Coordinates of C-alpha atoms and ligand atoms in Angstrom, one line a residue:
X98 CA -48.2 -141.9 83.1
X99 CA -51.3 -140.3 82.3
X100 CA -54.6 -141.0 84.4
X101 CA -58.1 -139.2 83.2
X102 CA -61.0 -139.2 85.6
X103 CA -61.0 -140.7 89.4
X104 CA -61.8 -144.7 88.7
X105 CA -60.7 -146.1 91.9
X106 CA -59.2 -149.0 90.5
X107 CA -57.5 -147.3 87.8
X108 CA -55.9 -145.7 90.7
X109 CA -54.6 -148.1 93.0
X110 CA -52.8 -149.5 89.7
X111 CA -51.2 -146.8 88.4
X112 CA -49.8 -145.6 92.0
X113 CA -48.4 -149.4 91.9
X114 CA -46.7 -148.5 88.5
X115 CA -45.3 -145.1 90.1
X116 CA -43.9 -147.4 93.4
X117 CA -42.2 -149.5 90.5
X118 CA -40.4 -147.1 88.6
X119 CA -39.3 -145.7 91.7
X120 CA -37.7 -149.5 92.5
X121 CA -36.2 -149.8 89.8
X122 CA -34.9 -146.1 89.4
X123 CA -36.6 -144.5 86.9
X124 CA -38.2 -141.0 86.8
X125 CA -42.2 -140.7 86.1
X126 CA -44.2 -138.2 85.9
X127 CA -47.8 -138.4 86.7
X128 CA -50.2 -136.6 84.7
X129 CA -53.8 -137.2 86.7
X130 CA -56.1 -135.1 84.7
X131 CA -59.9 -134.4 85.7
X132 CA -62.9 -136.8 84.2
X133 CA -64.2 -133.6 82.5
X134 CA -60.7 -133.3 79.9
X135 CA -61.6 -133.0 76.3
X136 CA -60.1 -135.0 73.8
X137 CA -58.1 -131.7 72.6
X138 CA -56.7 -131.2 76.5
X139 CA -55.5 -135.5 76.4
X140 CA -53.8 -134.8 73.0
X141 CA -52.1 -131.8 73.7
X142 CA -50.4 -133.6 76.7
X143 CA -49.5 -136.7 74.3
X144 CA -47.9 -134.3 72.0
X145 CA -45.9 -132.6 74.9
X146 CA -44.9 -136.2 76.0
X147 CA -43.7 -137.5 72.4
X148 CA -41.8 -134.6 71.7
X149 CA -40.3 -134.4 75.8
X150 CA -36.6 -136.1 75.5
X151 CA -36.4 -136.8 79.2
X152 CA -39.5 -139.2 78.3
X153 CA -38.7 -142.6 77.1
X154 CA -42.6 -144.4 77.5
X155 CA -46.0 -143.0 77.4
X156 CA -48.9 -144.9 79.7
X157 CA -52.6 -143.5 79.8
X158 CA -54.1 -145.7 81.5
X159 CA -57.4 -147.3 80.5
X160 CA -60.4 -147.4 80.9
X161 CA -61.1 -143.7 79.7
X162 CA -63.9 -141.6 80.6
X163 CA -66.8 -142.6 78.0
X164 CA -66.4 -139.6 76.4
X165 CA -63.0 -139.7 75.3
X166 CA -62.0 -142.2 72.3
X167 CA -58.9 -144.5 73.5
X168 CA -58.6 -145.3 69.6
X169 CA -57.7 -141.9 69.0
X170 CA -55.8 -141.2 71.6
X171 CA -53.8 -144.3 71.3
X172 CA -53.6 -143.8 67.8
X173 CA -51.5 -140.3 68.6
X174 CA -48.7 -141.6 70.9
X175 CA -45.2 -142.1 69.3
X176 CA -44.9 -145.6 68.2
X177 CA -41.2 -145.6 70.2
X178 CA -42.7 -144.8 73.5
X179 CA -45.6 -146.5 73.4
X180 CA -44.8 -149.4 76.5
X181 CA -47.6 -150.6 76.6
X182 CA -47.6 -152.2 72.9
X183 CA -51.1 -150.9 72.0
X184 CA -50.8 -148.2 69.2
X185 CA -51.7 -150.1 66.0
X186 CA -48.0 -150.2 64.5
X187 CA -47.3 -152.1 67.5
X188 CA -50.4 -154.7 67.9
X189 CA -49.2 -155.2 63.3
X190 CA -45.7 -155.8 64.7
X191 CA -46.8 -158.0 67.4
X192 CA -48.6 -160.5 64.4
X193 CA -45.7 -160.7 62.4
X194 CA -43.4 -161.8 65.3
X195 CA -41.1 -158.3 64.4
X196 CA -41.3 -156.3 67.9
X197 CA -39.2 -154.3 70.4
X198 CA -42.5 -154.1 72.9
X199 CA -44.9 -156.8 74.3
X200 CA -47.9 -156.0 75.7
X201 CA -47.4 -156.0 79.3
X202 CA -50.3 -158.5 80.2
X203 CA -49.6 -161.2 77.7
X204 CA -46.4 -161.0 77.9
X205 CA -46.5 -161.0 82.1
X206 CA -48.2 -164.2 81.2
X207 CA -45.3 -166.1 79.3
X208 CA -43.1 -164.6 82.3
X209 CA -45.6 -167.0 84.6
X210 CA -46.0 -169.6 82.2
X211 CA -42.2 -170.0 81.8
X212 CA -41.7 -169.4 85.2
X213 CA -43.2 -173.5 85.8
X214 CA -40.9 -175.1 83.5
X215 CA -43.2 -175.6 81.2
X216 CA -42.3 -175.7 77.7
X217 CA -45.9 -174.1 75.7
X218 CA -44.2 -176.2 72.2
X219 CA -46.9 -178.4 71.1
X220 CA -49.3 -178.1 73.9
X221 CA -52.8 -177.0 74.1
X222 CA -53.2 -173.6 74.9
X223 CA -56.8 -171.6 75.5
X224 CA -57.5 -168.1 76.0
X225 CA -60.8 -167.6 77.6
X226 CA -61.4 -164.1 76.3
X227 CA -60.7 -161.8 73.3
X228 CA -59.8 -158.0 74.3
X229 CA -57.6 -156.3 72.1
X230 CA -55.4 -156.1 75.3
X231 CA -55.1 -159.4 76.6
X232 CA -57.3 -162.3 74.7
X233 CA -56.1 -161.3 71.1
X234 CA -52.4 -160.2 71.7
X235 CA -51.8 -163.3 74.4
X236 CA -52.9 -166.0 71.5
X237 CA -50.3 -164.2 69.5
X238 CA -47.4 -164.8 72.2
X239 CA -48.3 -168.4 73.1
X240 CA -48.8 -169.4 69.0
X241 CA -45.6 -167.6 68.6
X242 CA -44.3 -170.2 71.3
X243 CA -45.6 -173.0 69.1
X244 CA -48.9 -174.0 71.1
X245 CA -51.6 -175.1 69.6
X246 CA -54.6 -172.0 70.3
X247 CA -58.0 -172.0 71.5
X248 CA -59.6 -168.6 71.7
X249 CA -62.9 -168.8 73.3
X250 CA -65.6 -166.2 74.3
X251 CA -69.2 -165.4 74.7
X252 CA -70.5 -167.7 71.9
X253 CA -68.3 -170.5 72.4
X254 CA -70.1 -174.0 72.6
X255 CA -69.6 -176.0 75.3
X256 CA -67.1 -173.8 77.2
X257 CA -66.2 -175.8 79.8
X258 CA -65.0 -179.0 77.5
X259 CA -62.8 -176.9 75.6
X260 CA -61.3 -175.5 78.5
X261 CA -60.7 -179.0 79.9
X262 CA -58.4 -179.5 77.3
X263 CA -55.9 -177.0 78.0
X264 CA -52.6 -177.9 79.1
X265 CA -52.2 -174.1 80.1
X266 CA -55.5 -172.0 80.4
X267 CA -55.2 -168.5 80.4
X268 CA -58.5 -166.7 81.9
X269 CA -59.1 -163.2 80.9
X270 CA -63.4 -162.7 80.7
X271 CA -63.7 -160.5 83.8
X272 CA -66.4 -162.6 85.6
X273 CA -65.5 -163.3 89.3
X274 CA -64.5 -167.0 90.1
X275 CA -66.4 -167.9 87.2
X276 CA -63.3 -171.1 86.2
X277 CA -64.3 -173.5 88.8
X278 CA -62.0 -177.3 89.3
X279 CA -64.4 -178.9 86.6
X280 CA -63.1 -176.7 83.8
X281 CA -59.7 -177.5 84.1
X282 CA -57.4 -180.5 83.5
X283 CA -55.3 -182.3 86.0
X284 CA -52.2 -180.9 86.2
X285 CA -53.1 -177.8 84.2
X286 CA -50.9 -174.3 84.2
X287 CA -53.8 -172.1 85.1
X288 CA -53.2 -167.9 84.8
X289 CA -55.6 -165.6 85.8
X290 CA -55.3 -162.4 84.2
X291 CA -59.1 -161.2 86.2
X292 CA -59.0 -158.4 88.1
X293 CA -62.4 -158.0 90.0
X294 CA -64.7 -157.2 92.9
X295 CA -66.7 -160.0 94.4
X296 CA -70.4 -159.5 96.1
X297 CA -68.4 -158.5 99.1
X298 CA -66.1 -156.1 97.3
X299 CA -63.3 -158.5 97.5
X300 CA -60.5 -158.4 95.0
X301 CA -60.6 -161.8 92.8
X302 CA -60.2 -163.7 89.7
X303 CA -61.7 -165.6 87.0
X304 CA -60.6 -168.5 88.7
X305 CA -62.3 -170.2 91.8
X306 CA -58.4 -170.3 92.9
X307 CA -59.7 -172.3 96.4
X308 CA -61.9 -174.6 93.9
X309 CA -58.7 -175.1 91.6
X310 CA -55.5 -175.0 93.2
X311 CA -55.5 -178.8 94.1
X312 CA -56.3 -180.1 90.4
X313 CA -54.0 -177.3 89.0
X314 CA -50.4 -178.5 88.6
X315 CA -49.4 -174.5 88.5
X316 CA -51.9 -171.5 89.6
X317 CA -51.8 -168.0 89.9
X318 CA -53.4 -165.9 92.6
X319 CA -55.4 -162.4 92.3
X320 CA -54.0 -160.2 94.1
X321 CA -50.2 -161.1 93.6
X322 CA -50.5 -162.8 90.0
X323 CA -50.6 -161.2 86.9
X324 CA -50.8 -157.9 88.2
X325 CA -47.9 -157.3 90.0
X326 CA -45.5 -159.0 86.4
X327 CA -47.9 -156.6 83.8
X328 CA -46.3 -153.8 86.1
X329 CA -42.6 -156.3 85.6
X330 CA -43.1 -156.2 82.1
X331 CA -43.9 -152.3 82.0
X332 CA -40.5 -151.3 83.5
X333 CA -38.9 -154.1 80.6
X334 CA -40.5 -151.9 77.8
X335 CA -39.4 -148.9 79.3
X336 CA -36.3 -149.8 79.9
X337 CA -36.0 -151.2 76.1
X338 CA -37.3 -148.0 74.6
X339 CA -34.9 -145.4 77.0
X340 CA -32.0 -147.6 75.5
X341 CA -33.0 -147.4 72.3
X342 CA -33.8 -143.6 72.6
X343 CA -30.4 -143.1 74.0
X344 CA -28.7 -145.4 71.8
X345 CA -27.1 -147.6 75.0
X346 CA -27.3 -151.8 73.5
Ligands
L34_454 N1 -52.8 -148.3 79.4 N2 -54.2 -149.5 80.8 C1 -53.0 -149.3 80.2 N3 -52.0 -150.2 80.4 C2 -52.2 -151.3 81.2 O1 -51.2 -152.2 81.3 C3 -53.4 -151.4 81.9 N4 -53.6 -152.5 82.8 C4 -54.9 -153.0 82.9 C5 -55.9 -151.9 83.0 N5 -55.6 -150.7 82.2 C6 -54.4 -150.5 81.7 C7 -53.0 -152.5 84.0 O2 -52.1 -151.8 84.3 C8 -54.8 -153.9 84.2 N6 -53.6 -153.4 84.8 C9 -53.2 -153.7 86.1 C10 -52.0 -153.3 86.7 C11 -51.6 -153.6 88.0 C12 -52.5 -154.3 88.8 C13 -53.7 -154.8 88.3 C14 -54.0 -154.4 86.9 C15 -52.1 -154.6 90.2 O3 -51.2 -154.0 90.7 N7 -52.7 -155.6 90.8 C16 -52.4 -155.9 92.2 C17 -53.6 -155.6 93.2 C18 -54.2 -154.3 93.0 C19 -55.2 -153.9 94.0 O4 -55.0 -154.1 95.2 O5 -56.3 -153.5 93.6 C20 -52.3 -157.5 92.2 O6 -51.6 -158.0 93.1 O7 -52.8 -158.1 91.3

């Protein structure tokens, strides 16, 4: 795990990764580097981490400092330990349905989803949002399931009326309790993937969950949602690509 700069946030999230690995029993090794590393310094470490055998899975954790380009840097971990299903090979793999790794949001997500009984065949699915790391890849996953896929965003007309159509809404904008009870359908699976700081500094979500959880038939909350199974789902890929790396089926 690799953490540049001192975003609290950033923080708290990747020491919850380090508790996890310990859980489960795997070694990591954190790598917190200072807000001032230069994009040679971040890709001297990658390269040390690709060609490390006692390394199965690479994390640096994002956001990056604005000076440092997470393209590139993404771009230069080995496509084999790359647990977090961002480098491009993986995100190509991920639209053709051919992949060893899920990204660990989305696919944290379908955990949740499948977790209600709910079978996504058929139903009417919308993604508010359209990050390469959640929106994007999490319409993959849930068309991959056979829904049928709305992905909405900034320019989308009349947001609140598509949204009411969704058997299973998935909320990933990043705008505190912004999804209240009138954009969501009786009996709706509801998932939010938002991880933010109210006017009071209080962690919430994208979802008004007090507002919601009656007309919801399934709701996650924020904390103890997504969060904690995009950490789950980590541990999966890394435990997928240490097999793989030391040939164990
Ligand atoms: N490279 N960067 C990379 N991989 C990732 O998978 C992430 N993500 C997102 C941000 N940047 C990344 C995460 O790890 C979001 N994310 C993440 C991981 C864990 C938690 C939240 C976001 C988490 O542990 N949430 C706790 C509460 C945390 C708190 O108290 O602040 C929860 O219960 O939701």
């Amino acid at each position: 795990m690799v953490i540049v700069g001192d975003d609290p946030a950033s923080q708290v999230y990747v020491k919850n990764k380090e508790k996890a690995c310990e859980a489960v029993g795997f070694n990591s090794f954190k790598y917190a580097l200072p807000a001032e590393t230069t994009e040679e310094e971040l890709l001297a470490l990658v390269d040390k981490l690709n060609n490390d055998d006692r390394v199965d899975g690479i994390l640096v954790q994002l956001p990056l400092p604005k000076h440092l380009d997470d393209k590139i840097i993404i771009n230069n971990i080995r496509v084999d330990k790359d647990v977090d299903a961002f480098h491009p090979v993986n995100v190509g793999k991920i639209m053709i349905g051919d992949y060893s790794f899920l990204p660990c949001t989305p696919a944290g997500v379908m955990e949740l989803i499948k977790s209600t009984g709910t079978e996504v065949a058929g139903k009417e699915c919308v993604v508010i949002g359209r990050s390469n790391i959640v929106g994007k890849p999490q319409a993959m996953l849930l068309l991959h399931e056979n829904g049928t896929v709305t992905i909405t965003h900034s320019k989308t007309k009349d947001l609140k009326a598509v949204c009411r159509r969704a058997d299973i809404l998935v909320a990933a904008v990043g705008r505190a309790r912004m999804v209240k009870a009138d954009y969501i359908k009786e009996g709706a699976v509801v998932i939010d993937v938002g991880m933010n700081r109210d006017e009071n500094g209080k962690l919430c979500g994208d979802v008004d969950f007090e507002d919601c959880k009656e007309k919801a038939g399934f709701i996650t909350p924020v904390p103890g949602g997504v969060g904690p199974m995009t950490i789950a789902m980590l541990m999966k890929n890394t435990l997928t690509a240490g097999k793989e790396h030391h040939g164990i089926k």
